[in-house]
Coordinates of N, CA and C in Angstrom, one line a residue:
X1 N 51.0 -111.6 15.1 CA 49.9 -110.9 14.4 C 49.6 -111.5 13.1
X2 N 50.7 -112.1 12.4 CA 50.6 -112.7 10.6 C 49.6 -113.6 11.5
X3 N 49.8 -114.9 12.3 CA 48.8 -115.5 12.9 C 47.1 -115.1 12.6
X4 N 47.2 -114.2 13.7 CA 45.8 -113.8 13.5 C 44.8 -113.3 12.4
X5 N 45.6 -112.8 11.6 CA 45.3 -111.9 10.4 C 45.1 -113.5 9.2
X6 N 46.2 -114.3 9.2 CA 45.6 -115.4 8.7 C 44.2 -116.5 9.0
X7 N 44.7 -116.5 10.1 CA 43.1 -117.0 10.8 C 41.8 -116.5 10.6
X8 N 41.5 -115.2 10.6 CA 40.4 -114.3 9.7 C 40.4 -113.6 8.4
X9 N 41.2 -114.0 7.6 CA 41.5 -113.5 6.3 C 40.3 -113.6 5.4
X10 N 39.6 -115.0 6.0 CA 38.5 -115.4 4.6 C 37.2 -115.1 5.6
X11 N 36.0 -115.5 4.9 CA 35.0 -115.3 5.6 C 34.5 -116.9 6.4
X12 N 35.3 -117.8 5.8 CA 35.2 -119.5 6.3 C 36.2 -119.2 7.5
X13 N 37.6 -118.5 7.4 CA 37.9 -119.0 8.6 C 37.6 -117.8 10.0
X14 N 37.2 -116.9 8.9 CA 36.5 -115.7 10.4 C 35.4 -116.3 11.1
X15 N 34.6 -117.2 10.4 CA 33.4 -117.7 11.0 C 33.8 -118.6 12.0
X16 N 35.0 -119.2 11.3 CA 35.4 -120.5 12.8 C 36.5 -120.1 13.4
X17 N 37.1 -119.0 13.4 CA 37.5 -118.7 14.4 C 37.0 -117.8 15.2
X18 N 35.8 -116.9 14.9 CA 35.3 -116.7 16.4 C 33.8 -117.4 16.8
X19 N 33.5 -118.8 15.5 CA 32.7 -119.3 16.8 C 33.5 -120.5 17.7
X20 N 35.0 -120.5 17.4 CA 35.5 -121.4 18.4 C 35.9 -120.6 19.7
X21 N 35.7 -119.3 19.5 CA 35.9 -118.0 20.7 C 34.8 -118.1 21.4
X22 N 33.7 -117.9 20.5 CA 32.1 -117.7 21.0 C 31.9 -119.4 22.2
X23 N 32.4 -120.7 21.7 CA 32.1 -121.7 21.9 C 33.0 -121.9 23.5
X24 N 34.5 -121.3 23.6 CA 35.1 -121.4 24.7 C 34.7 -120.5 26.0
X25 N 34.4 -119.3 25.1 CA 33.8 -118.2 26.2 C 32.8 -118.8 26.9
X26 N 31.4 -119.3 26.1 CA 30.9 -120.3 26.3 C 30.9 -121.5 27.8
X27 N 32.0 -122.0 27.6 CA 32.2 -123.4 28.1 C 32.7 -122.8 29.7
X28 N 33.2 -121.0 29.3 CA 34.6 -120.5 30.5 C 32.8 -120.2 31.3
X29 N 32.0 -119.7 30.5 CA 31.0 -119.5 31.6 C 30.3 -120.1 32.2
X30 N 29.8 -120.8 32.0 CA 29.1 -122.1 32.3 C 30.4 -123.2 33.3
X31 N 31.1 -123.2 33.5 CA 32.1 -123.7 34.2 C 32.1 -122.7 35.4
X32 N 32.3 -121.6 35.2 CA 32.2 -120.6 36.4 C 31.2 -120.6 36.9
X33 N 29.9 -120.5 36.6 CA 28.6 -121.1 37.3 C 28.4 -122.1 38.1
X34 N 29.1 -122.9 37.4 CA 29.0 -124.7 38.4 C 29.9 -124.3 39.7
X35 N 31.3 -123.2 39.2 CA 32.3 -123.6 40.4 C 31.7 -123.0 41.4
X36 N 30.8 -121.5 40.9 CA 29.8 -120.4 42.1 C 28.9 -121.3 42.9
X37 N 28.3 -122.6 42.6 CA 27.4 -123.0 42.9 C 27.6 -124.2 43.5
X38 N 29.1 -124.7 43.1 CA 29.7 -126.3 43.7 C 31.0 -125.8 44.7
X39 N 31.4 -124.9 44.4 CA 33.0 -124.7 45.1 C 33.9 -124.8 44.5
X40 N 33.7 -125.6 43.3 CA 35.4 -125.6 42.3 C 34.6 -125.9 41.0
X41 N 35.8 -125.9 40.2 CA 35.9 -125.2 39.0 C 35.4 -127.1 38.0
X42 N 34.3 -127.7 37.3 CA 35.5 -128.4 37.0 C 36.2 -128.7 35.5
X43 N 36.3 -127.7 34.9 CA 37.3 -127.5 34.4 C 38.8 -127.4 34.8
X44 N 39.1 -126.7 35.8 CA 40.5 -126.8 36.5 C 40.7 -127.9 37.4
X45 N 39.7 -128.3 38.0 CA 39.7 -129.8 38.9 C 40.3 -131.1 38.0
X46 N 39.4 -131.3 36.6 CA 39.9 -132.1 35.5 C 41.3 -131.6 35.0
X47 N 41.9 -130.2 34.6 CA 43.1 -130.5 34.3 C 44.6 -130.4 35.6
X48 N 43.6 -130.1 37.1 CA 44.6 -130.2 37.9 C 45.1 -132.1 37.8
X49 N 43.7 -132.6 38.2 CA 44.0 -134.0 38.1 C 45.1 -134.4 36.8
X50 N 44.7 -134.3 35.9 CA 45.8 -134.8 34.4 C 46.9 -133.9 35.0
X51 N 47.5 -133.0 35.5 CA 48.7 -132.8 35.8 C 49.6 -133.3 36.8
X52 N 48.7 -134.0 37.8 CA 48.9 -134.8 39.3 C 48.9 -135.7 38.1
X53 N 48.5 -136.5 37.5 CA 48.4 -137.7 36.9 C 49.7 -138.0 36.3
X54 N 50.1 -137.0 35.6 CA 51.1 -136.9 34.6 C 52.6 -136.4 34.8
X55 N 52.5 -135.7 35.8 CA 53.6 -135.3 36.8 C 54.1 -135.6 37.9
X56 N 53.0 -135.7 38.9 CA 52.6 -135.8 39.9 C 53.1 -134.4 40.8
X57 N 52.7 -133.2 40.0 CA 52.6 -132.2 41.0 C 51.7 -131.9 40.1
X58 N 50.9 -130.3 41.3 CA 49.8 -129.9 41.3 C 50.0 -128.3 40.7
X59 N 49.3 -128.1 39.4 CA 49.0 -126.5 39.0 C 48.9 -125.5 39.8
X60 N 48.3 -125.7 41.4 CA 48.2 -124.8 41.7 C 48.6 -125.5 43.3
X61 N 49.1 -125.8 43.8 CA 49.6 -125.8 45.6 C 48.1 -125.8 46.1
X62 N 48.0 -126.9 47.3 CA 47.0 -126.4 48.0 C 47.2 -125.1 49.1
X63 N 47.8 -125.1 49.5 CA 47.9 -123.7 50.3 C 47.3 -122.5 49.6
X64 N 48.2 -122.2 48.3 CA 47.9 -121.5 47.5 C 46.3 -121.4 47.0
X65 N 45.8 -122.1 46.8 CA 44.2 -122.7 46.6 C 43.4 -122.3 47.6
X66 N 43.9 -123.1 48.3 CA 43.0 -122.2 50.0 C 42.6 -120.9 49.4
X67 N 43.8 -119.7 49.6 CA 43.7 -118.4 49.6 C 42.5 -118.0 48.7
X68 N 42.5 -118.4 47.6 CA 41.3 -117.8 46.9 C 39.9 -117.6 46.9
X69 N 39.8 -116.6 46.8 CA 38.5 -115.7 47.7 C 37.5 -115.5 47.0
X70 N 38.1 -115.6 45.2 CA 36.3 -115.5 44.1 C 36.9 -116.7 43.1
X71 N 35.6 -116.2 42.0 CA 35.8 -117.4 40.8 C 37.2 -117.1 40.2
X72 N 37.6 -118.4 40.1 CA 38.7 -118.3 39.3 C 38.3 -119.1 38.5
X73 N 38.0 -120.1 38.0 CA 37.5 -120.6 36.7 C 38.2 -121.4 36.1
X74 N 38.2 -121.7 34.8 CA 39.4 -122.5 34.3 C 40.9 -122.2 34.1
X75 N 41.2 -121.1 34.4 CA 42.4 -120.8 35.0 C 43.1 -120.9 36.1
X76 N 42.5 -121.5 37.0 CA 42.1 -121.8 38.3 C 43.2 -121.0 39.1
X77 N 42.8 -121.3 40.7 CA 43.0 -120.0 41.9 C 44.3 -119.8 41.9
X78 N 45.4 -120.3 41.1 CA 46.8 -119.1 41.3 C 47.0 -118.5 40.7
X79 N 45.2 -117.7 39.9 CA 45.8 -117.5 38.3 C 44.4 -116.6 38.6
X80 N 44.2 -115.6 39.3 CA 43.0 -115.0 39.1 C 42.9 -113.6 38.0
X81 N 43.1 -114.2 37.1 CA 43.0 -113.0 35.8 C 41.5 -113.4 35.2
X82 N 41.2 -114.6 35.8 CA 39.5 -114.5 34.7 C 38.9 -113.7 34.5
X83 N 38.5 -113.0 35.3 CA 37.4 -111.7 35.2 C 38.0 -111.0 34.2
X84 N 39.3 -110.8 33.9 CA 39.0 -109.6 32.7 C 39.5 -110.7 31.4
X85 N 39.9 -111.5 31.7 CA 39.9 -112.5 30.2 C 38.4 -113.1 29.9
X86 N 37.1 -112.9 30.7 CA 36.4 -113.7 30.2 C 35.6 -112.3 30.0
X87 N 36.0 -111.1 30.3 CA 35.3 -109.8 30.0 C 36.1 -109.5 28.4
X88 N 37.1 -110.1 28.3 CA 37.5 -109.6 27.2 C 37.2 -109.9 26.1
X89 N 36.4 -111.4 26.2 CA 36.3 -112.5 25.3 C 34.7 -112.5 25.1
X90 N 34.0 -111.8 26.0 CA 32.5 -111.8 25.9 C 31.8 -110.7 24.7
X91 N 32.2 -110.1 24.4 CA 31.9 -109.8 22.8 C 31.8 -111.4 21.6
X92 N 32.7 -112.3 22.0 CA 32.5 -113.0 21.0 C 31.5 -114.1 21.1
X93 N 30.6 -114.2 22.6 CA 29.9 -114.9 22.9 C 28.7 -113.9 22.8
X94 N 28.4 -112.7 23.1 CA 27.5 -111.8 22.7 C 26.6 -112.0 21.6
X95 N 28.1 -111.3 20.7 CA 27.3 -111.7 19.7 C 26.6 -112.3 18.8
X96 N 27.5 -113.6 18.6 CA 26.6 -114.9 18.1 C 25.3 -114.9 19.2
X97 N 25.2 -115.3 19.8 CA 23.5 -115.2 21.0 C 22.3 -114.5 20.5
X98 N 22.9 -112.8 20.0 CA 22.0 -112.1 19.7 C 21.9 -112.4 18.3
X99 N 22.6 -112.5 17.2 CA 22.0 -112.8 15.9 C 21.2 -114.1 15.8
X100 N 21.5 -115.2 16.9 CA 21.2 -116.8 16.9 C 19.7 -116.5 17.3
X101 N 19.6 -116.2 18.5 CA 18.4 -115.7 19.5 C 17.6 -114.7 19.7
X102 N 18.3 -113.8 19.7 CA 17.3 -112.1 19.1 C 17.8 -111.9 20.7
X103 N 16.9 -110.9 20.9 CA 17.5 -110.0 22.2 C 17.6 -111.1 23.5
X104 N 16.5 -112.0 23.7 CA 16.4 -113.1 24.3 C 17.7 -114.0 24.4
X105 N 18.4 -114.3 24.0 CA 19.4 -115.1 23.8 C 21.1 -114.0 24.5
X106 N 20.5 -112.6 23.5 CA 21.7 -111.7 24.6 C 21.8 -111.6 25.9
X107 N 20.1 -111.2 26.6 CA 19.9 -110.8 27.6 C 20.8 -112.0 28.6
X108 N 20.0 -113.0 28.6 CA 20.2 -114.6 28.8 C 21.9 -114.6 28.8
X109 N 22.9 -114.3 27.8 CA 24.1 -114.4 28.0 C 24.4 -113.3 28.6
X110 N 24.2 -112.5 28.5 CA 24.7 -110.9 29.1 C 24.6 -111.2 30.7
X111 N 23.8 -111.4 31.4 CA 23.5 -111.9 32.6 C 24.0 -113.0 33.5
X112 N 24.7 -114.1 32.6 CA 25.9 -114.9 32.8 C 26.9 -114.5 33.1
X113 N 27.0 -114.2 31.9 CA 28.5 -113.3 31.7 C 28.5 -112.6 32.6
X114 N 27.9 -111.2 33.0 CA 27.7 -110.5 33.9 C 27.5 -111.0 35.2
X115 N 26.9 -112.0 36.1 CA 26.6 -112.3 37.4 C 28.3 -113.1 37.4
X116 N 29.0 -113.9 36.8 CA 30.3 -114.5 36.6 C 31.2 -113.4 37.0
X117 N 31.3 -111.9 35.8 CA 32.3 -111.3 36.1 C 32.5 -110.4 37.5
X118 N 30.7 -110.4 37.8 CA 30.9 -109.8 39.6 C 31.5 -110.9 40.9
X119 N 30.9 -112.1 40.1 CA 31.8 -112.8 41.7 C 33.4 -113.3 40.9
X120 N 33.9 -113.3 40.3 CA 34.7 -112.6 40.1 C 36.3 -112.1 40.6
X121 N 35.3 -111.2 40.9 CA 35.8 -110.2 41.7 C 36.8 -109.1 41.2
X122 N 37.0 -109.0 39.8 CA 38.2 -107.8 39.8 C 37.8 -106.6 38.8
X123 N 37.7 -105.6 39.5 CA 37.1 -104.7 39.2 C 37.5 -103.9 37.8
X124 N 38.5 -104.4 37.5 CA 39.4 -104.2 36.2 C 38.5 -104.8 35.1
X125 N 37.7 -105.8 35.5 CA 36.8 -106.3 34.1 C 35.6 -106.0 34.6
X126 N 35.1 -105.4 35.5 CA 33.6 -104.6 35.6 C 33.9 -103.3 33.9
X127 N 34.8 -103.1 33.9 CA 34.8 -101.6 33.4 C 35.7 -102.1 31.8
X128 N 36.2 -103.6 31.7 CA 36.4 -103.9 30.2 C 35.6 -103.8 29.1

């Protein structure tokens, strides 16, 4: 917690630390898009490879991979907690959009965020 509380103590590092929140939420959504629309993730594609690379075992088993049935995202499929970590984090991508953009810029992320967190799939972050 001393962590956190140092990290936003000032108004310089509250600003960068949640636009490096706003910036990842960001990148987690737009990555989940491509995987709804391609089949995989590639954010988790890129660090399964560097872990085959560097290990030579795999983050997540293919078997295990198979099974997964929605977005998993950059956490990728043996790890389906996205939905409510990217529900949890979408206030910080909110609301820089709406002060940056005006309602246009929320609506626009709201609808990301929101079409992401239904395929998804876990109903635990419908209601975060």
């Amino acid at each position: 917690m001393w962590l956190v509380a140092i990290a936003v103590a000032t108004p310089e590092r509250r600003r960068l630390t949640f636009g490096g929140l706003a910036l990842i939420t960001g990148a987690w959504t737009l990555d989940a898009l491509v995987q709804a629309l391609a089949g995989t993730s590639p954010w988790f594609w890129s660090l399964q490879h560097l872990k085959l690379a560097v290990s030579g075992h795999a983050l997540c088993p293919a078997d295990e991979a198979a099974l997964a049935d929605r977005l998993s995202g950059a956490l990728g499929p043996c790890n389906l907690k996205f939905g409510q970590v990217l529900a949890s984090l979408s206030p910080f991508l909110l609301l820089p959009m709406a002060r940056r953009f005006g309602s246009a810029g929320w609506l626009l992320a709201a609808a990301a965020l929101g079409g992401v967190l239904l395929l998804a799939g876990s109903r635990a972050s419908w209601i975060t």
